Structures are given as C-alpha cells and as structure tokens.
Short mmCIF file of C-alpha atoms and ligand atoms in Angstrom, two decimals:
data_model
loop_
_atom_site.label_atom_id
_atom_site.label_comp_id
_atom_site.label_asym_id
_atom_site.label_seq_id
_atom_site.Cartn_x
_atom_site.Cartn_y
_atom_site.Cartn_z
CA UNK X 1 -0.22 0.12 0.17
CA UNK X 2 0.67 3.66 -0.87
CA UNK X 3 2.22 5.42 2.30
CA UNK X 4 1.81 9.43 2.82
CA UNK X 5 3.45 12.13 1.82
CA UNK X 6 3.90 15.41 2.65
CA UNK X 7 5.51 18.29 0.36
CA UNK X 8 5.85 21.90 0.91
CA UNK X 9 4.46 24.36 -0.83
CA UNK X 10 6.49 27.79 -0.88
CA UNK X 11 3.67 30.04 -1.46
CA UNK X 12 6.41 33.15 -1.33
CA UNK X 13 6.99 35.87 0.79
CA UNK X 14 5.02 38.81 3.09
CA UNK X 15 7.93 41.73 4.54
CA UNK X 16 6.05 42.89 7.85
CA UNK X 17 7.93 45.11 10.45
CA UNK X 18 9.10 41.95 13.02
CA UNK X 19 7.03 44.08 16.15
CA UNK X 20 3.74 41.59 14.80
CA UNK X 21 5.95 38.57 15.05
CA UNK X 22 7.92 38.58 18.52
CA UNK X 23 7.24 40.95 21.28
CA UNK X 24 9.58 44.46 21.26
CA UNK X 25 11.91 43.43 18.87
CA UNK X 26 13.57 46.06 19.03
CA UNK X 27 12.25 49.13 21.24
CA UNK X 28 13.68 52.12 22.55
CA UNK X 29 16.28 53.55 25.27
CA UNK X 30 17.23 56.67 26.62
CA UNK X 31 20.37 56.72 24.25
CA UNK X 32 18.02 55.57 21.63
CA UNK X 33 14.73 56.51 21.81
CA UNK X 34 13.02 56.27 18.03
CA UNK X 35 14.79 52.97 16.76
CA UNK X 36 13.75 51.70 13.11
CA UNK X 37 11.58 49.08 13.30
CA UNK X 38 12.87 45.82 12.21
CA UNK X 39 11.51 45.52 8.46
CA UNK X 40 11.93 41.52 8.13
CA UNK X 41 10.81 38.95 5.07
CA UNK X 42 8.80 35.61 6.08
CA UNK X 43 8.15 32.61 3.84
CA UNK X 44 4.15 31.27 4.00
CA UNK X 45 3.76 27.72 2.65
CA UNK X 46 0.79 25.26 1.89
CA UNK X 47 1.15 20.91 2.84
CA UNK X 48 -0.18 19.32 0.44
CA UNK X 49 -0.52 15.54 2.55
CA UNK X 50 -0.96 12.56 -0.06
CA UNK X 51 -2.45 10.24 2.51
CA UNK X 52 -3.46 6.94 0.68
CA UNK X 53 -7.22 6.70 2.16
CA UNK X 54 -8.11 10.23 3.01
CA UNK X 55 -6.05 11.16 -0.23
CA UNK X 56 -5.26 14.97 -0.92
CA UNK X 57 -5.40 16.85 1.32
CA UNK X 58 -4.00 20.26 1.91
CA UNK X 59 -3.52 22.70 4.60
CA UNK X 60 -3.54 26.13 4.38
CA UNK X 61 -4.01 28.02 1.36
CA UNK X 62 -1.65 31.22 1.09
CA UNK X 63 -2.52 34.86 0.13
CA UNK X 64 -5.23 35.80 -2.65
CA UNK X 65 -3.68 36.26 -6.01
CA UNK X 66 -6.47 39.51 -5.96
CA UNK X 67 -4.86 40.32 -2.40
CA UNK X 68 -4.20 44.06 -3.90
CA UNK X 69 -8.33 44.36 -4.71
CA UNK X 70 -9.42 41.54 -2.20
CA UNK X 71 -6.72 43.27 0.59
CA UNK X 72 -7.47 46.72 2.25
CA UNK X 73 -4.80 49.23 1.78
CA UNK X 74 -3.75 49.44 5.20
CA UNK X 75 -3.22 45.37 5.44
CA UNK X 76 -1.63 45.55 1.94
CA UNK X 77 1.37 47.68 3.62
CA UNK X 78 1.12 46.41 6.68
CA UNK X 79 2.02 42.80 5.27
CA UNK X 80 2.91 43.41 2.00
CA UNK X 81 3.29 40.12 0.08
CA UNK X 82 5.99 40.83 -1.91
CA UNK X 83 7.28 37.44 -3.84
CA UNK X 84 3.45 35.96 -4.56
CA UNK X 85 3.75 32.73 -5.91
CA UNK X 86 -0.29 31.85 -6.53
CA UNK X 87 -1.76 28.35 -5.00
CA UNK X 88 -2.59 27.33 -8.47
CA UNK X 89 0.67 27.24 -9.66
CA UNK X 90 2.84 25.98 -7.50
CA UNK X 91 -0.57 23.27 -7.97
CA UNK X 92 -0.08 23.44 -11.59
CA UNK X 93 3.75 22.34 -10.88
CA UNK X 94 3.02 18.59 -9.07
CA UNK X 95 0.24 18.26 -12.14
CA UNK X 96 -2.76 18.69 -10.07
CA UNK X 97 -5.89 21.12 -10.48
CA UNK X 98 -8.38 22.75 -7.21
CA UNK X 99 -9.75 19.91 -8.86
CA UNK X 100 -7.08 17.21 -7.40
CA UNK X 101 -7.88 18.05 -3.55
CA UNK X 102 -10.27 16.18 -1.06
CA UNK X 103 -10.00 18.16 1.34
CA UNK X 104 -8.67 21.66 2.35
CA UNK X 105 -7.80 22.31 6.94
CA UNK X 106 -7.63 25.58 7.17
CA UNK X 107 -5.01 26.16 10.90
CA UNK X 108 -6.46 29.77 10.63
CA UNK X 109 -8.84 32.38 8.25
CA UNK X 110 -5.96 35.36 8.07
CA UNK X 111 -5.14 36.34 4.94
CA UNK X 112 -2.06 34.31 4.23
CA UNK X 113 -3.63 30.72 5.54
CA UNK X 114 -6.99 31.33 3.55
CA UNK X 115 -6.25 33.43 0.69
CA UNK X 116 -7.37 30.69 -1.40
CA UNK X 117 -10.79 29.04 -0.39
CA UNK X 118 -12.97 29.85 -3.39
CA UNK X 119 -10.64 27.96 -5.00
CA UNK X 120 -12.45 25.16 -4.54
CA UNK X 121 -15.17 26.60 -5.13
CA UNK X 122 -17.48 23.50 -6.57
CA UNK X 123 -14.78 21.41 -6.12
CA UNK X 124 -14.21 17.99 -3.62
CA UNK X 125 -12.34 19.45 -1.48
CA UNK X 126 -15.09 22.54 -1.01
CA UNK X 127 -16.98 20.76 0.76
CA UNK X 128 -14.90 19.31 2.54
CA UNK X 129 -13.23 22.67 4.45
CA UNK X 130 -12.25 21.54 7.94
CA UNK X 131 -11.76 25.36 10.63
CA UNK X 132 -11.58 24.81 13.89
CA UNK X 133 -15.23 26.20 15.45
CA UNK X 134 -13.30 29.52 17.44
CA UNK X 135 -11.87 29.84 14.50
CA UNK X 136 -15.60 30.21 12.31
CA UNK X 137 -16.95 32.08 15.39
CA UNK X 138 -14.85 34.21 15.54
CA UNK X 139 -13.50 35.41 12.28
CA UNK X 140 -17.31 35.30 11.36
CA UNK X 141 -17.79 37.67 13.97
CA UNK X 142 -16.24 39.74 13.81
CA UNK X 143 -16.69 40.38 10.26
CA UNK X 144 -19.98 40.80 10.33
CA UNK X 145 -20.50 43.06 13.37
CA UNK X 146 -19.30 46.40 12.40
CA UNK X 147 -19.38 48.47 9.13
CA UNK X 148 -16.31 47.48 8.83
CA UNK X 149 -15.75 43.42 6.39
CA UNK X 150 -11.47 43.82 7.17
CA UNK X 151 -10.91 43.61 10.80
CA UNK X 152 -6.80 42.79 11.52
CA UNK X 153 -5.54 39.62 9.20
CA UNK X 154 -8.32 38.95 8.17
CA UNK X 155 -10.29 39.74 5.04
CA UNK X 156 -14.25 38.81 4.98
CA UNK X 157 -13.80 37.59 0.91
CA UNK X 158 -11.62 34.88 1.48
CA UNK X 159 -14.16 33.06 3.55
CA UNK X 160 -17.78 33.95 3.43
CA UNK X 161 -20.36 33.79 1.70
CA UNK X 162 -18.37 31.89 -0.92
CA UNK X 163 -20.79 29.53 -3.20
CA UNK X 164 -19.99 25.58 -2.91
CA UNK X 165 -17.71 26.10 0.28
CA UNK X 166 -19.18 23.76 2.87
CA UNK X 167 -16.81 23.80 6.48
CA UNK X 168 -16.47 21.03 8.70
CA UNK X 169 -16.20 23.22 12.18
CA UNK X 170 -13.29 20.93 14.39
CA UNK X 171 -14.78 21.04 18.06
CA UNK X 172 -11.69 18.73 19.01
CA UNK X 173 -8.37 17.42 19.00
CA UNK X 174 -7.89 13.87 16.84
CA UNK X 175 -7.43 12.14 14.12
CA UNK X 176 -9.16 13.34 10.33
CA UNK X 177 -7.18 9.90 8.72
CA UNK X 178 -4.98 7.19 10.16
CA UNK X 179 -1.42 9.60 10.70
CA UNK X 180 -3.31 12.75 10.09
CA UNK X 181 -4.48 14.77 12.74
CA UNK X 182 -5.52 18.04 14.28
CA UNK X 183 -4.95 19.97 17.23
CA UNK X 184 -5.52 22.59 18.54
CA UNK X 185 -3.38 26.30 19.07
CA UNK X 186 -5.35 28.94 20.21
CA UNK X 187 -3.32 32.25 21.59
CA UNK X 188 -2.48 33.70 17.39
CA UNK X 189 -6.58 33.59 16.79
CA UNK X 190 -8.92 31.83 19.27
CA UNK X 191 -8.93 29.05 17.21
CA UNK X 192 -5.14 27.86 15.26
CA UNK X 193 -5.42 24.94 14.21
CA UNK X 194 -1.91 22.22 13.49
CA UNK X 195 -1.39 19.57 11.89
CA UNK X 196 0.47 16.55 12.49
CA UNK X 197 1.37 13.73 10.78
CA UNK X 198 3.68 10.42 10.80
CA UNK X 199 5.11 8.80 8.57
CA UNK X 200 6.51 6.24 7.65
CA UNK X 201 10.59 7.02 7.29
CA UNK X 202 10.80 10.85 8.48
CA UNK X 203 8.54 10.08 11.64
CA UNK X 204 6.16 13.07 12.82
CA UNK X 205 6.04 16.67 11.52
CA UNK X 206 4.16 19.45 13.62
CA UNK X 207 3.02 22.12 11.52
CA UNK X 208 1.85 24.71 14.52
CA UNK X 209 1.03 27.43 11.22
CA UNK X 210 0.50 31.13 13.91
CA UNK X 211 0.34 29.43 16.19
CA UNK X 212 3.62 29.43 17.11
CA UNK X 213 5.35 31.72 14.26
CA UNK X 214 9.41 30.43 14.36
CA UNK X 215 11.89 29.15 17.09
CA UNK X 216 11.92 32.85 18.15
CA UNK X 217 8.92 32.23 19.91
CA UNK X 218 9.09 28.72 20.89
CA UNK X 219 12.69 29.57 23.23
CA UNK X 220 12.18 28.22 25.95
CA UNK X 221 11.24 30.64 27.37
CA UNK X 222 7.87 30.98 25.20
CA UNK X 223 8.57 34.74 23.82
CA UNK X 224 4.88 36.36 22.73
CA UNK X 225 4.36 37.86 19.34
CA UNK X 226 2.61 41.41 19.34
CA UNK X 227 0.05 40.12 16.99
CA UNK X 228 -2.34 38.46 19.67
CA UNK X 229 -5.93 37.56 20.36
CA UNK X 230 -5.15 35.59 24.04
CA UNK X 231 -0.88 35.98 25.68
CA UNK X 232 -1.88 33.24 28.54
CA UNK X 233 -3.63 30.96 25.95
CA UNK X 234 -0.37 31.45 23.41
CA UNK X 235 2.12 30.15 25.96
CA UNK X 236 0.40 27.61 26.53
CA UNK X 237 -0.14 26.85 22.78
CA UNK X 238 4.00 26.39 22.72
CA UNK X 239 3.76 24.33 26.09
CA UNK X 240 1.39 22.15 23.76
CA UNK X 241 3.31 21.65 21.04
CA UNK X 242 6.32 21.53 22.96
CA UNK X 243 4.66 18.11 24.70
CA UNK X 244 3.86 16.77 21.20
CA UNK X 245 7.02 17.22 20.24
CA UNK X 246 9.00 15.28 23.12
CA UNK X 247 5.89 12.37 22.76
CA UNK X 248 6.54 11.57 18.97
CA UNK X 249 10.36 12.93 18.76
CA UNK X 250 9.07 14.86 15.78
CA UNK X 251 10.19 17.79 14.14
CA UNK X 252 7.95 21.24 14.50
CA UNK X 253 7.48 23.26 11.63
CA UNK X 254 6.82 27.35 12.34
CA UNK X 255 3.79 29.50 10.63
CA UNK X 256 6.78 31.22 9.08
CA UNK X 257 10.37 31.24 10.00
CA UNK X 258 12.84 32.20 7.58
CA UNK X 259 15.93 29.79 8.79
CA UNK X 260 14.29 27.21 9.70
CA UNK X 261 12.38 27.13 5.48
CA UNK X 262 15.08 27.45 3.50
CA UNK X 263 16.97 24.07 5.41
CA UNK X 264 13.33 22.25 4.47
CA UNK X 265 12.61 20.13 1.42
CA UNK X 266 9.74 21.60 -0.41
CA UNK X 267 7.52 20.60 -3.47
CA UNK X 268 8.49 18.67 -6.48
CA UNK X 269 10.37 17.06 -3.09
CA UNK X 270 9.31 15.86 -0.56
CA UNK X 271 8.64 13.68 3.03
CA UNK X 272 7.35 10.45 3.68
ZN1 LIG S 1 0.23 33.20 9.48
#
C-alpha cells in the first residue's frame, strides 16, 4: 500500500515589521529613543498531504492572487505579499488542479492562510473545508458585526459568502485519518489549528501554522508576539507543542520562520 507523503508548497514571502511576530524586537532606550522598525521577510506556504485513504489534503492555501484589490489598503502596507507565488501555479507544478484535492484544512482564517478557499468552489475539497469551530465563530463574528468587512488580518471575502464551500467545524483534537491529526493551538487567534502527520520513514511532523510563528517564539521561554488574541493561550500552546514534540520525537515546522524554511525540503521533493 502506498504511504503518506507530505509536500511543502512555497508560496512566496510576506514582509512586515517584526513587532507583529515578536514582542518589542527593537525597543527604544534613553540614548536611542526612536530606533527604526526591524522590517523582515517571512515565508508563506501550504502543505499537501497525499494520504492513502483520505486522498490529497491541503493544509492552508496562502494569499489570494487578488490581494491588491481584496485586502484593505492598510493591510497591504502592513503585510505586503512581495514575492507572489499563486497556489494554483504551485499545484500545476505537481500536475494538479484544485479538482484533484479532496479536502482542505485551514489553520485559521487570516489572509495569508485562507486566501484561496474560493479556488475550491464546486470541487470535492470545497465540500470538505476543515476549520476549528472557534475560528469560524470568531472570524465570522468580527467580520459581520460592523460596517468594516475586514478586521485585523481577517479579509471577509477570503472565507465568507462563497457559494459551494462547506465548512466542517473541528470541535476537538483528533485524527481526521490514520496518522493525520489536527490539534487546537489557540493564542494567535481563538481557533488556530495545527496538523500532526506521522510518516513511515521520516517520523512525525508537526505543522504549527501561526500557533507558533518561529523558533524565536518557541524558546524556551516562550516569546509572545505583537499580533495576538490571547497571550496566556499562546504560552500554553507553545507548551502543548513542546509536549507533542517530545511525545513523538517530532520535527516542529513553524508558521513563518525564514531560517527554518530555507532548510526544509520543498515540493516537488517530499517527506514520507
Ligand atoms: Zn500567518
């Protein structure tokens, strides 16, 4: 029987002030009261799991190619997608189209993870979009209660009112298929969900998404980022990931870690 394979799809880079990713990365002092921001470049990616029973499962789907019209201007300046690699192009490189995907797991509904849900309108994956229940509740709530449809890094058009998209709310940690688990990693947002994949040859991979941005947040001790919903929740999530890492002797793959990303195997190479 074929075994599970994991492909990491490089979707380019975002740039931003490091203050969103770490707390006070370049604070002022008496002698240097107004230091410049640390402007950083971070990777954005999706993960394709080729599973013998569940089929092709895509974890996260990156930024919308329409970001320059879809995102509010403020957000475009704060987190510009400066090296654009559209998901559909990346799938094409593997001889795949959105129709070849069987399910979508979206770690959370921010614009750099949920921007291509509409690509799966009318496909099998579009009928199977797994998002944590708390993320669905929160993201739909904040984008529907005021006159402004986009709030923080939530862009309403990424995930709301897309005909043919059916969300499957995830209520608790557990297996979606043999050796493929989802785990709640709240803190960054109320319902960030990570993915744990157990592989025959290369052991266990834990994809934290923005549950943990980078090794800088992982510590120990945990370093709380600037963009945060619940700081104590974030610290608890770091501890949860650390326990899982220990339990499975796993490799932890962070959400936006440039140094780590440069050392990963990227598609068309794969983990198995
Ligand atoms: Zn992100």
